Amino acid sequence: MSAPILATKLYIPPPRPGTVSRPRLIEQLNQGLSSGHKLILVSASAGFGKTTLVSEWVASLNSSPLPVGEGQGVRVAWLSLDGSDNDPVRFITYLIEALQTMKTGFGESLLAVLQSRQPPSTEAILTALLNEISTALNEFLFVLDDYHVIDSRSVDEILSFLVEHQPPQMHLVIATREDPSLQLARLRVRGQLTELRSADLRFTPAEAAEFLNQMMGLNLSDADITALEARTEGWIAGLQLAALSMQGRKDIAGFIQAFTGSHRFVLDYLIEEVLQQQPEHIRNFLLQTALLDKLCVSLCNAITERQDGKEMLDVLERTNMFLIPLDDQRQWYRYHHLFAEVLQAYLHEEQPDQVSMLHRRASVWFEQNDLITDAIPHALAAKDFERAANLIERVWLAMDLNYQHVTWLGWAKALPDDLVRAHPVISVGYAWGLLGTGELEASEEHLRDAERWLEPTDLPAEDSASKISPERGQRMIVVDEAEFRSLPASIAAARAYRALALGDISATKMYARQALTHDTENTSPHYTQATALLGIAEYASGDLQMAEQILLKFQAMMWQVNDLASAIGISYVLADIKRVQGRLREAVSAYQQSLQLAASRGAPFFIGVSDLHRGLSEALCEQNDLEAAIHHLLTAQQMGELGATTGWQQRLCVAQARLKESQGDLPHALACLEEAERQYVRNPMPDPPVAALKARIWIRQRRLIEAFSWAREQNLSQEDELSYRREFEHLTLARALIARYKVDKVDDPLHTALGLMERLLQAAEEGGRNGSVLKILILQSLAYQAQDDQSRALVSLERALTLAEPEGYVRIFVDEGKPMADLLGRLIASCKSGRRKTYVHKLLAAFGAGELHPSALILQPLVEPLSERELEVLKLLRSELSGPEIAEQLIVSLNTLRTHTKSIFNKLGVNNRRAAVRRAEELELY
């Protein structure tokens, strides 16, 4: 948006001359401010004077003794909202620029990264913004005017985050026709909310008398004022419109007597009366300009095809005709929203044939003044779709790079399908937008539409834009020639993305290499994108060395073009690869170094940084540093919940589940995985399937029916062709087979599991995936132990320890429970290396066994069995019910429940609910 238009959004409207002073409301606002309330909400339907009241209050704060601070004045940032602010990136940009009106240079680094090729997550930006507010600004008000125009869940979430975390020196003021999507009830209970609503904002009889007689110059009797105030219920806009209609009338009493009905009917009647009282040239001007969100002289002249725009605006402002200035220079104005809506309704009813023409004229003016994003909505409203399509194509690349693709895709979806197909550039942009939302199949149709125009032709090169489709007799339209020339690379890259998200590695590599062939400039967006996809494809295929090599090349490209966000963002993938390779210490170091680099470059909030915290949390969890793991996981959650990379929320839930599993909280681990399933969006990253992770939890819970049902649904078999992408699934199948052997004591499942693991082990060793090798060796040792083949079990365990010890692995052993503790206890006596013995002691200590003899690690039967009632309580302890809820279900008092629980803890030898559940599972008491 241009500087003049931006200035109108940040303009603090001064108190309007001729308005009624409202000290009773000002006092309520002052009380909310002095009480330190987080939110001051002025919410009422149209025409209740919300903006006028807040502007009067703001002016009063700096001209009288203040309720806050030290008498130095309260600073104010003001943002007037409109429909274009539903785009989250645009909304945050304006938030920052509004704050800059109080302090020059505020948030410059945030604005810079918002415009980067890969901007940070929304929540990360907001966290950094609030931190900068805390350190850089003193007490201030932030006014969001006309918030009811916001119809975006993402923007509502931004506002919720701001309210929840706003620093104490910030007071948020919202003026709106409808309540925002905030937890207002909670704010009320906490005493953090001041509210002014319709009942508060209505004019009292005294205020109505002051307005009608003193401000509007009428000479009404007390009876007339009381009657009019009663009929309008103090509705300010209704009173103003009535006053305009009564000017020059003789039968005032008769007019008031006829003034009845709902707001809608009253408004329709008064507007017709007002319009009919105006000279024809003013009435026509009002109707012709009613479709504009903002007005200036040049724009008014263009849309009316007259040259008296300045004179007309001066007249409207002077006569209080609902015209509101948007800047101090009186260059930009807008109509009162209610007035504009009624004018528009009247225009559509009385002059419907003029509407499209007026929208078209507005679109032309905005385009000529290089305000393309303002021109597009008018072109669409005019149903001038060809013009709209041309404009939409022109802004696609810029908006895509600025991450305004949601707005862009909304415009593209408003175009007729045939017209989209005639624009190959729009077709490809449409396809990319669908890919980003996981609509993989739908994207292909649009890629094919674009591809048809790229087929060879006999036309000369300079006439290529004149192609006609032989299938539809349709002419190709190209506006952005440069982007059209890059379509082969863009289409190939889109197909590579789609293929990888569908798990087709060979197709991914083929399309990615096609994109590299089509676009040989190694710093172009399509070339670097194809390079990254090729690297991730190698990762998904299990060729980690090649994946690392390609992704390091991609990272170097990003450094070369100074794309800090992408260079740091790819670091988490490189570190994840190190973990799969079993290089746990290197992975921890890589995560930490990348986070330090991001912080040193002033960018600790890029997309990808949240994944760095998530990956570091998982690595630290493996090293049994659970406190640090929890810290980084919480940081990841705070940074990336909004607007994160595709698949991020799923990865976060999986990391939370892993941590819960390490804490022995299997029910909550399963709940995290179920949330991961709900968050799943198909994307190219080779993350472990959530369904397999759930099956692993079921096995630990001895829910083998569910586990084998999962295996059948996935068509898993020990005879399958092995691949890295399905490695975790096959390893989970082997785990289920071992568990079945323990229950049934039939050899076949165990032999099948051992054979499958032998194949998996060979494939992992050949692929250099030592992280996988370690997992397989540990499970192999447990399989041999179950078979009572202790010597082979210890051989596999020794091999696992050899890989694990240098990297500091702990949880991978401890999470296997008693059987692994038993094996380690048997092994320690034969350890010849002092270093190895120290490591095994460390592992045993992590089990809680310390230096105890191995036999102490073998869980013994209960000395005193649990009673039937205690078993009932124990089963409910495994649920998510609270103590009072369990007591209610058992129909006992809370004290009685506590007595049962204490007895259960004593008999199980534990001291908390989680440990009791784990101990009961190990003893198979469920």
mmCIF file of N, CA, C and O in Angstrom, residues 434-515:
data_model
loop_
_atom_site.group_PDB
_atom_site.id
_atom_site.type_symbol
_atom_site.label_atom_id
_atom_site.label_comp_id
_atom_site.label_asym_id
_atom_site.label_seq_id
_atom_site.Cartn_x
_atom_site.Cartn_y
_atom_site.Cartn_z
ATOM 1 N N LEU A 434 -2.858 -24.416 -3.920
ATOM 2 C CA LEU A 434 -3.526 -25.643 -3.486
ATOM 3 C C LEU A 434 -2.541 -26.626 -2.858
ATOM 4 O O LEU A 434 -2.871 -27.306 -1.874
ATOM 5 N N LEU A 435 -1.338 -26.708 -3.400
ATOM 6 C CA LEU A 435 -0.331 -27.602 -2.818
ATOM 7 C C LEU A 435 -0.030 -27.215 -1.377
ATOM 8 O O LEU A 435 0.138 -28.071 -0.504
ATOM 9 N N GLY A 436 0.044 -25.918 -1.132
ATOM 10 C CA GLY A 436 0.364 -25.453 0.212
ATOM 11 C C GLY A 436 -0.686 -25.810 1.246
ATOM 12 O O GLY A 436 -0.397 -25.838 2.444
ATOM 13 N N THR A 437 -1.910 -26.072 0.799
ATOM 14 C CA THR A 437 -2.970 -26.455 1.730
ATOM 15 C C THR A 437 -3.217 -27.959 1.733
ATOM 16 O O THR A 437 -4.183 -28.426 2.333
ATOM 17 N N GLY A 438 -2.370 -28.708 1.057
ATOM 18 C CA GLY A 438 -2.499 -30.159 1.048
ATOM 19 C C GLY A 438 -3.465 -30.701 0.024
ATOM 20 O O GLY A 438 -3.738 -31.907 -0.001
ATOM 21 N N GLU A 439 -3.994 -29.831 -0.856
ATOM 22 C CA GLU A 439 -4.936 -30.288 -1.891
ATOM 23 C C GLU A 439 -4.140 -30.759 -3.115
ATOM 24 O O GLU A 439 -4.153 -30.128 -4.175
ATOM 25 N N LEU A 440 -3.470 -31.872 -2.941
ATOM 26 C CA LEU A 440 -2.486 -32.323 -3.934
ATOM 27 C C LEU A 440 -3.140 -32.705 -5.259
ATOM 28 O O LEU A 440 -2.640 -32.345 -6.334
ATOM 29 N N GLU A 441 -4.243 -33.437 -5.186
ATOM 30 C CA GLU A 441 -4.870 -33.904 -6.421
ATOM 31 C C GLU A 441 -5.441 -32.739 -7.224
ATOM 32 O O GLU A 441 -5.342 -32.703 -8.453
ATOM 33 N N ALA A 442 -6.055 -31.785 -6.525
ATOM 34 C CA ALA A 442 -6.672 -30.653 -7.223
ATOM 35 C C ALA A 442 -5.639 -29.808 -7.946
ATOM 36 O O ALA A 442 -5.938 -29.162 -8.953
ATOM 37 N N SER A 443 -4.409 -29.790 -7.466
ATOM 38 C CA SER A 443 -3.387 -28.938 -8.071
ATOM 39 C C SER A 443 -3.014 -29.390 -9.479
ATOM 40 O O SER A 443 -2.696 -28.568 -10.350
ATOM 41 N N GLU A 444 -3.054 -30.693 -9.732
ATOM 42 C CA GLU A 444 -2.579 -31.224 -11.005
ATOM 43 C C GLU A 444 -3.403 -30.708 -12.179
ATOM 44 O O GLU A 444 -2.863 -30.431 -13.259
ATOM 45 N N GLU A 445 -4.703 -30.564 -11.994
ATOM 46 C CA GLU A 445 -5.554 -30.075 -13.072
ATOM 47 C C GLU A 445 -5.096 -28.700 -13.553
ATOM 48 O O GLU A 445 -5.063 -28.432 -14.759
ATOM 49 N N HIS A 446 -4.715 -27.837 -12.622
ATOM 50 C CA HIS A 446 -4.291 -26.488 -12.992
ATOM 51 C C HIS A 446 -2.907 -26.497 -13.647
ATOM 52 O O HIS A 446 -2.633 -25.689 -14.537
ATOM 53 N N LEU A 447 -2.057 -27.416 -13.226
ATOM 54 C CA LEU A 447 -0.762 -27.541 -13.887
ATOM 55 C C LEU A 447 -0.940 -27.994 -15.333
ATOM 56 O O LEU A 447 -0.257 -27.503 -16.247
ATOM 57 N N ARG A 448 -1.858 -28.912 -15.564
ATOM 58 C CA ARG A 448 -2.101 -29.387 -16.934
ATOM 59 C C ARG A 448 -2.694 -28.276 -17.798
ATOM 60 O O ARG A 448 -2.369 -28.164 -18.990
ATOM 61 N N ASP A 449 -3.565 -27.468 -17.184
ATOM 62 C CA ASP A 449 -4.135 -26.346 -17.938
ATOM 63 C C ASP A 449 -3.019 -25.424 -18.441
ATOM 64 O O ASP A 449 -3.043 -24.966 -19.590
ATOM 65 N N ALA A 450 -2.052 -25.157 -17.576
ATOM 66 C CA ALA A 450 -0.945 -24.281 -17.972
ATOM 67 C C ALA A 450 -0.049 -24.971 -18.998
ATOM 68 O O ALA A 450 0.425 -24.348 -19.958
ATOM 69 N N GLU A 451 0.149 -26.255 -18.815
ATOM 70 C CA GLU A 451 1.068 -27.007 -19.664
ATOM 71 C C GLU A 451 0.590 -27.084 -21.108
ATOM 72 O O GLU A 451 1.409 -27.159 -22.035
ATOM 73 N N ARG A 452 -0.727 -27.061 -21.309
ATOM 74 C CA ARG A 452 -1.247 -27.136 -22.669
ATOM 75 C C ARG A 452 -0.762 -25.966 -23.523
ATOM 76 O O ARG A 452 -0.627 -26.084 -24.734
ATOM 77 N N TRP A 453 -0.552 -24.831 -22.868
ATOM 78 C CA TRP A 453 -0.101 -23.655 -23.625
ATOM 79 C C TRP A 453 1.388 -23.702 -23.960
ATOM 80 O O TRP A 453 1.880 -22.860 -24.703
ATOM 81 N N LEU A 454 2.104 -24.661 -23.361
ATOM 82 C CA LEU A 454 3.543 -24.744 -23.590
ATOM 83 C C LEU A 454 3.899 -25.729 -24.698
ATOM 84 O O LEU A 454 5.081 -25.932 -24.998
ATOM 85 N N GLU A 455 2.879 -26.349 -25.295
ATOM 86 C CA GLU A 455 3.149 -27.302 -26.366
ATOM 87 C C GLU A 455 3.696 -26.580 -27.590
ATOM 88 O O GLU A 455 3.391 -25.403 -27.821
ATOM 89 N N PRO A 456 4.527 -27.267 -28.382
ATOM 90 C CA PRO A 456 5.151 -26.618 -29.554
ATOM 91 C C PRO A 456 4.106 -26.014 -30.493
ATOM 92 O O PRO A 456 2.993 -26.508 -30.634
ATOM 93 N N THR A 457 4.474 -24.940 -31.154
ATOM 94 C CA THR A 457 3.577 -24.237 -32.078
ATOM 95 C C THR A 457 4.357 -23.785 -33.300
ATOM 96 O O THR A 457 5.583 -23.619 -33.250
ATOM 97 N N ASP A 458 3.647 -23.584 -34.376
ATOM 98 C CA ASP A 458 4.295 -23.087 -35.596
ATOM 99 C C ASP A 458 4.407 -21.573 -35.618
ATOM 100 O O ASP A 458 5.015 -21.000 -36.514
ATOM 101 N N LEU A 459 3.804 -20.917 -34.592
ATOM 102 C CA LEU A 459 3.857 -19.451 -34.563
ATOM 103 C C LEU A 459 5.266 -18.970 -34.277
ATOM 104 O O LEU A 459 6.024 -19.630 -33.544
ATOM 105 N N PRO A 460 5.648 -17.811 -34.818
ATOM 106 C CA PRO A 460 6.940 -17.216 -34.442
ATOM 107 C C PRO A 460 6.974 -16.937 -32.955
ATOM 108 O O PRO A 460 5.927 -16.780 -32.310
ATOM 109 N N ALA A 461 8.162 -16.861 -32.385
ATOM 110 C CA ALA A 461 8.322 -16.665 -30.940
ATOM 111 C C ALA A 461 7.619 -15.421 -30.458
ATOM 112 O O ALA A 461 6.993 -15.401 -29.396
ATOM 113 N N GLU A 462 7.692 -14.326 -31.305
ATOM 114 C CA GLU A 462 7.078 -13.073 -30.851
ATOM 115 C C GLU A 462 5.550 -13.137 -30.843
ATOM 116 O O GLU A 462 4.882 -12.297 -30.250
ATOM 117 N N ASP A 463 4.979 -14.159 -31.494
ATOM 118 C CA ASP A 463 3.522 -14.288 -31.524
ATOM 119 C C ASP A 463 3.025 -15.390 -30.603
ATOM 120 O O ASP A 463 1.871 -15.806 -30.681
ATOM 121 N N SER A 464 3.912 -15.886 -29.705
ATOM 122 C CA SER A 464 3.528 -17.030 -28.880
ATOM 123 C C SER A 464 2.353 -16.712 -27.981
ATOM 124 O O SER A 464 1.548 -17.579 -27.650
ATOM 125 N N ALA A 465 2.205 -15.449 -27.583
ATOM 126 C CA ALA A 465 1.093 -15.077 -26.712
ATOM 127 C C ALA A 465 -0.235 -15.080 -27.446
ATOM 128 O O ALA A 465 -1.281 -14.872 -26.853
ATOM 129 N N SER A 466 -0.203 -15.305 -28.764
ATOM 130 C CA SER A 466 -1.437 -15.322 -29.553
ATOM 131 C C SER A 466 -1.957 -16.728 -29.787
ATOM 132 O O SER A 466 -2.806 -16.956 -30.630
ATOM 133 N N LYS A 467 -1.430 -17.690 -29.033
ATOM 134 C CA LYS A 467 -1.866 -19.069 -29.203
ATOM 135 C C LYS A 467 -3.363 -19.213 -28.962
ATOM 136 O O LYS A 467 -3.949 -18.540 -28.118
ATOM 137 N N ILE A 468 -3.958 -20.143 -29.696
ATOM 138 C CA ILE A 468 -5.367 -20.473 -29.497
ATOM 139 C C ILE A 468 -5.451 -21.960 -29.186
ATOM 140 O O ILE A 468 -4.848 -22.789 -29.870
ATOM 141 N N SER A 469 -6.174 -22.290 -28.110
ATOM 142 C CA SER A 469 -6.318 -23.691 -27.721
ATOM 143 C C SER A 469 -7.181 -24.418 -28.743
ATOM 144 O O SER A 469 -8.316 -24.008 -28.992
ATOM 145 N N PRO A 470 -6.664 -25.486 -29.372
ATOM 146 C CA PRO A 470 -7.485 -26.243 -30.329
ATOM 147 C C PRO A 470 -8.650 -26.951 -29.653
ATOM 148 O O PRO A 470 -9.639 -27.272 -30.292
ATOM 149 N N GLU A 471 -8.545 -27.198 -28.338
ATOM 150 C CA GLU A 471 -9.597 -27.917 -27.635
ATOM 151 C C GLU A 471 -10.788 -27.015 -27.354
ATOM 152 O O GLU A 471 -11.938 -27.419 -27.442
ATOM 153 N N ARG A 472 -10.522 -25.766 -26.971
ATOM 154 C CA ARG A 472 -11.617 -24.884 -26.556
ATOM 155 C C ARG A 472 -11.774 -23.670 -27.467
ATOM 156 O O ARG A 472 -12.674 -22.866 -27.263
ATOM 157 N N GLY A 473 -10.905 -23.527 -28.452
ATOM 158 C CA GLY A 473 -10.948 -22.335 -29.278
ATOM 159 C C GLY A 473 -10.681 -21.081 -28.467
ATOM 160 O O GLY A 473 -11.221 -20.011 -28.744
ATOM 161 N N GLN A 474 -9.842 -21.205 -27.445
ATOM 162 C CA GLN A 474 -9.592 -20.137 -26.491
ATOM 163 C C GLN A 474 -8.200 -19.565 -26.711
ATOM 164 O O GLN A 474 -7.244 -20.285 -26.949
ATOM 165 N N ARG A 475 -8.087 -18.240 -26.623
ATOM 166 C CA ARG A 475 -6.799 -17.595 -26.827
ATOM 167 C C ARG A 475 -6.032 -17.508 -25.504
ATOM 168 O O ARG A 475 -6.604 -17.184 -24.472
ATOM 169 N N MET A 476 -4.734 -17.801 -25.561
ATOM 170 C CA MET A 476 -3.882 -17.698 -24.383
ATOM 171 C C MET A 476 -3.655 -16.228 -24.033
ATOM 172 O O MET A 476 -3.489 -15.384 -24.909
ATOM 173 N N ILE A 477 -3.606 -15.938 -22.735
ATOM 174 C CA ILE A 477 -3.360 -14.574 -22.261
ATOM 175 C C ILE A 477 -2.148 -14.593 -21.348
ATOM 176 O O ILE A 477 -2.108 -15.339 -20.368
ATOM 177 N N VAL A 478 -1.163 -13.780 -21.684
ATOM 178 C CA VAL A 478 0.050 -13.667 -20.876
ATOM 179 C C VAL A 478 0.293 -12.199 -20.560
ATOM 180 O O VAL A 478 0.350 -11.367 -21.453
ATOM 181 N N VAL A 479 0.401 -11.893 -19.284
ATOM 182 C CA VAL A 479 0.680 -10.528 -18.838
ATOM 183 C C VAL A 479 2.123 -10.419 -18.358
ATOM 184 O O VAL A 479 2.841 -9.499 -18.711
ATOM 185 N N ASP A 480 2.544 -11.388 -17.537
ATOM 186 C CA ASP A 480 3.900 -11.397 -16.993
ATOM 187 C C ASP A 480 4.753 -12.330 -17.852
ATOM 188 O O ASP A 480 4.805 -13.542 -17.637
ATOM 189 N N GLU A 481 5.419 -11.751 -18.838
ATOM 190 C CA GLU A 481 6.204 -12.559 -19.790
ATOM 191 C C GLU A 481 7.342 -13.301 -19.096
ATOM 192 O O GLU A 481 7.633 -14.455 -19.421
ATOM 193 N N ALA A 482 8.006 -12.661 -18.153
ATOM 194 C CA ALA A 482 9.134 -13.311 -17.476
ATOM 195 C C ALA A 482 8.668 -14.547 -16.721
ATOM 196 O O ALA A 482 9.305 -15.609 -16.775
ATOM 197 N N GLU A 483 7.540 -14.424 -16.025
ATOM 198 C CA GLU A 483 7.026 -15.568 -15.277
ATOM 199 C C GLU A 483 6.526 -16.652 -16.227
ATOM 200 O O GLU A 483 6.648 -17.847 -15.938
ATOM 201 N N PHE A 484 5.981 -16.249 -17.362
ATOM 202 C CA PHE A 484 5.535 -17.225 -18.354
ATOM 203 C C PHE A 484 6.716 -18.055 -18.854
ATOM 204 O O PHE A 484 6.617 -19.277 -19.007
ATOM 205 N N ARG A 485 7.845 -17.388 -19.094
ATOM 206 C CA ARG A 485 9.033 -18.120 -19.574
ATOM 207 C C ARG A 485 9.547 -19.119 -18.535
ATOM 208 O O ARG A 485 10.187 -20.111 -18.888
ATOM 209 N N SER A 486 9.269 -18.864 -17.272
ATOM 210 C CA SER A 486 9.764 -19.763 -16.218
ATOM 211 C C SER A 486 8.767 -20.861 -15.866
ATOM 212 O O SER A 486 9.027 -21.679 -14.979
ATOM 213 N N LEU A 487 7.641 -20.898 -16.575
ATOM 214 C CA LEU A 487 6.613 -21.880 -16.236
ATOM 215 C C LEU A 487 7.080 -23.334 -16.311
ATOM 216 O O LEU A 487 6.702 -24.144 -15.459
ATOM 217 N N PRO A 488 7.866 -23.737 -17.300
ATOM 218 C CA PRO A 488 8.301 -25.141 -17.299
ATOM 219 C C PRO A 488 9.002 -25.540 -16.010
ATOM 220 O O PRO A 488 8.751 -26.624 -15.476
ATOM 221 N N ALA A 489 9.865 -24.646 -15.505
ATOM 222 C CA ALA A 489 10.558 -24.946 -14.250
ATOM 223 C C ALA A 489 9.586 -24.948 -13.079
ATOM 224 O O ALA A 489 9.649 -25.816 -12.198
ATOM 225 N N SER A 490 8.669 -23.974 -13.067
ATOM 226 C CA SER A 490 7.708 -23.886 -11.966
ATOM 227 C C SER A 490 6.770 -25.087 -11.944
ATOM 228 O O SER A 490 6.462 -25.636 -10.877
ATOM 229 N N ILE A 491 6.319 -25.533 -13.112
ATOM 230 C CA ILE A 491 5.433 -26.697 -13.193
ATOM 231 C C ILE A 491 6.165 -27.955 -12.733
ATOM 232 O O ILE A 491 5.623 -28.765 -11.966
ATOM 233 N N ALA A 492 7.397 -28.119 -13.193
ATOM 234 C CA ALA A 492 8.168 -29.298 -12.793
ATOM 235 C C ALA A 492 8.409 -29.307 -11.288
ATOM 236 O O ALA A 492 8.292 -30.355 -10.629
ATOM 237 N N ALA A 493 8.727 -28.139 -10.716
ATOM 238 C CA ALA A 493 8.956 -28.058 -9.270
ATOM 239 C C ALA A 493 7.670 -28.369 -8.506
ATOM 240 O O ALA A 493 7.694 -29.056 -7.473
ATOM 241 N N ALA A 494 6.532 -27.880 -9.007
ATOM 242 C CA ALA A 494 5.253 -28.172 -8.346
ATOM 243 C C ALA A 494 4.962 -29.669 -8.372
ATOM 244 O O ALA A 494 4.491 -30.237 -7.378
ATOM 245 N N ARG A 495 5.271 -30.315 -9.494
ATOM 246 C CA ARG A 495 5.024 -31.768 -9.583
ATOM 247 C C ARG A 495 5.995 -32.533 -8.682
ATOM 248 O O ARG A 495 5.644 -33.584 -8.126
ATOM 249 N N ALA A 496 7.198 -32.027 -8.535
ATOM 250 C CA ALA A 496 8.142 -32.663 -7.620
ATOM 251 C C ALA A 496 7.618 -32.586 -6.188
ATOM 252 O O ALA A 496 7.671 -33.558 -5.432
ATOM 253 N N TYR A 497 7.096 -31.427 -5.821
ATOM 254 C CA TYR A 497 6.517 -31.251 -4.475
ATOM 255 C C TYR A 497 5.368 -32.239 -4.274
ATOM 256 O O TYR A 497 5.282 -32.925 -3.245
ATOM 257 N N ARG A 498 4.479 -32.295 -5.266
ATOM 258 C CA ARG A 498 3.307 -33.179 -5.156
ATOM 259 C C ARG A 498 3.735 -34.639 -5.057
ATOM 260 O O ARG A 498 3.218 -35.398 -4.218
ATOM 261 N N ALA A 499 4.672 -35.051 -5.892
ATOM 262 C CA ALA A 499 5.109 -36.452 -5.886
ATOM 263 C C ALA A 499 5.741 -36.824 -4.550
ATOM 264 O O ALA A 499 5.495 -37.904 -4.007
ATOM 265 N N LEU A 500 6.545 -35.917 -4.001
ATOM 266 C CA LEU A 500 7.209 -36.213 -2.739
ATOM 267 C C LEU A 500 6.195 -36.298 -1.602
ATOM 268 O O LEU A 500 6.301 -37.148 -0.722
ATOM 269 N N ALA A 501 5.192 -35.413 -1.622
ATOM 270 C CA ALA A 501 4.156 -35.465 -0.593
ATOM 271 C C ALA A 501 3.349 -36.763 -0.686
ATOM 272 O O ALA A 501 2.810 -37.231 0.321
ATOM 273 N N LEU A 502 3.272 -37.341 -1.888
ATOM 274 C CA LEU A 502 2.566 -38.607 -2.086
ATOM 275 C C LEU A 502 3.471 -39.816 -1.883
ATOM 276 O O LEU A 502 3.022 -40.964 -2.009
ATOM 277 N N GLY A 503 4.757 -39.576 -1.627
ATOM 278 C CA GLY A 503 5.690 -40.668 -1.366
ATOM 279 C C GLY A 503 6.302 -41.299 -2.595
ATOM 280 O O GLY A 503 6.906 -42.373 -2.504
ATOM 281 N N ASP A 504 6.203 -40.657 -3.752
ATOM 282 C CA ASP A 504 6.764 -41.190 -4.993
ATOM 283 C C ASP A 504 8.150 -40.581 -5.192
ATOM 284 O O ASP A 504 8.312 -39.532 -5.816
ATOM 285 N N ILE A 505 9.167 -41.265 -4.671
ATOM 286 C CA ILE A 505 10.529 -40.718 -4.673
ATOM 287 C C ILE A 505 11.087 -40.591 -6.087
ATOM 288 O O ILE A 505 11.671 -39.562 -6.451
ATOM 289 N N SER A 506 10.898 -41.619 -6.894
ATOM 290 C CA SER A 506 11.494 -41.597 -8.239
ATOM 291 C C SER A 506 10.887 -40.471 -9.070
ATOM 292 O O SER A 506 11.594 -39.768 -9.799
ATOM 293 N N ALA A 507 9.569 -40.271 -8.971
ATOM 294 C CA ALA A 507 8.936 -39.185 -9.711
ATOM 295 C C ALA A 507 9.412 -37.829 -9.207
ATOM 296 O O ALA A 507 9.609 -36.887 -9.979
ATOM 297 N N THR A 508 9.609 -37.735 -7.899
ATOM 298 C CA THR A 508 10.112 -36.474 -7.326
ATOM 299 C C THR A 508 11.461 -36.112 -7.929
ATOM 300 O O THR A 508 11.687 -34.969 -8.355
ATOM 301 N N LYS A 509 12.369 -37.072 -7.956
ATOM 302 C CA LYS A 509 13.706 -36.808 -8.504
ATOM 303 C C LYS A 509 13.631 -36.431 -9.976
ATOM 304 O O LYS A 509 14.333 -35.527 -10.434
ATOM 305 N N MET A 510 12.775 -37.127 -10.702
ATOM 306 C CA MET A 510 12.648 -36.840 -12.130
ATOM 307 C C MET A 510 12.164 -35.406 -12.347
ATOM 308 O O MET A 510 12.752 -34.650 -13.135
ATOM 309 N N TYR A 511 11.103 -35.007 -11.656
ATOM 310 C CA TYR A 511 10.555 -33.663 -11.856
ATOM 311 C C TYR A 511 11.510 -32.582 -11.335
ATOM 312 O O TYR A 511 11.637 -31.513 -11.944
ATOM 313 N N ALA A 512 12.173 -32.851 -10.213
ATOM 314 C CA ALA A 512 13.106 -31.860 -9.682
ATOM 315 C C ALA A 512 14.255 -31.628 -10.659
ATOM 316 O O ALA A 512 14.677 -30.481 -10.886
ATOM 317 N N ARG A 513 14.747 -32.708 -11.268
ATOM 318 C CA ARG A 513 15.835 -32.545 -12.247
ATOM 319 C C ARG A 513 15.337 -31.842 -13.501
ATOM 320 O O ARG A 513 16.087 -31.084 -14.132
ATOM 321 N N GLN A 514 14.072 -32.071 -13.860
ATOM 322 C CA GLN A 514 13.502 -31.328 -14.988
ATOM 323 C C GLN A 514 13.498 -29.835 -14.691
ATOM 324 O O GLN A 514 13.852 -29.017 -15.543
ATOM 325 N N ALA A 515 13.106 -29.469 -13.464
ATOM 326 C CA ALA A 515 13.071 -28.055 -13.089
ATOM 327 C C ALA A 515 14.464 -27.446 -13.155
ATOM 328 O O ALA A 515 14.636 -26.317 -13.632
#
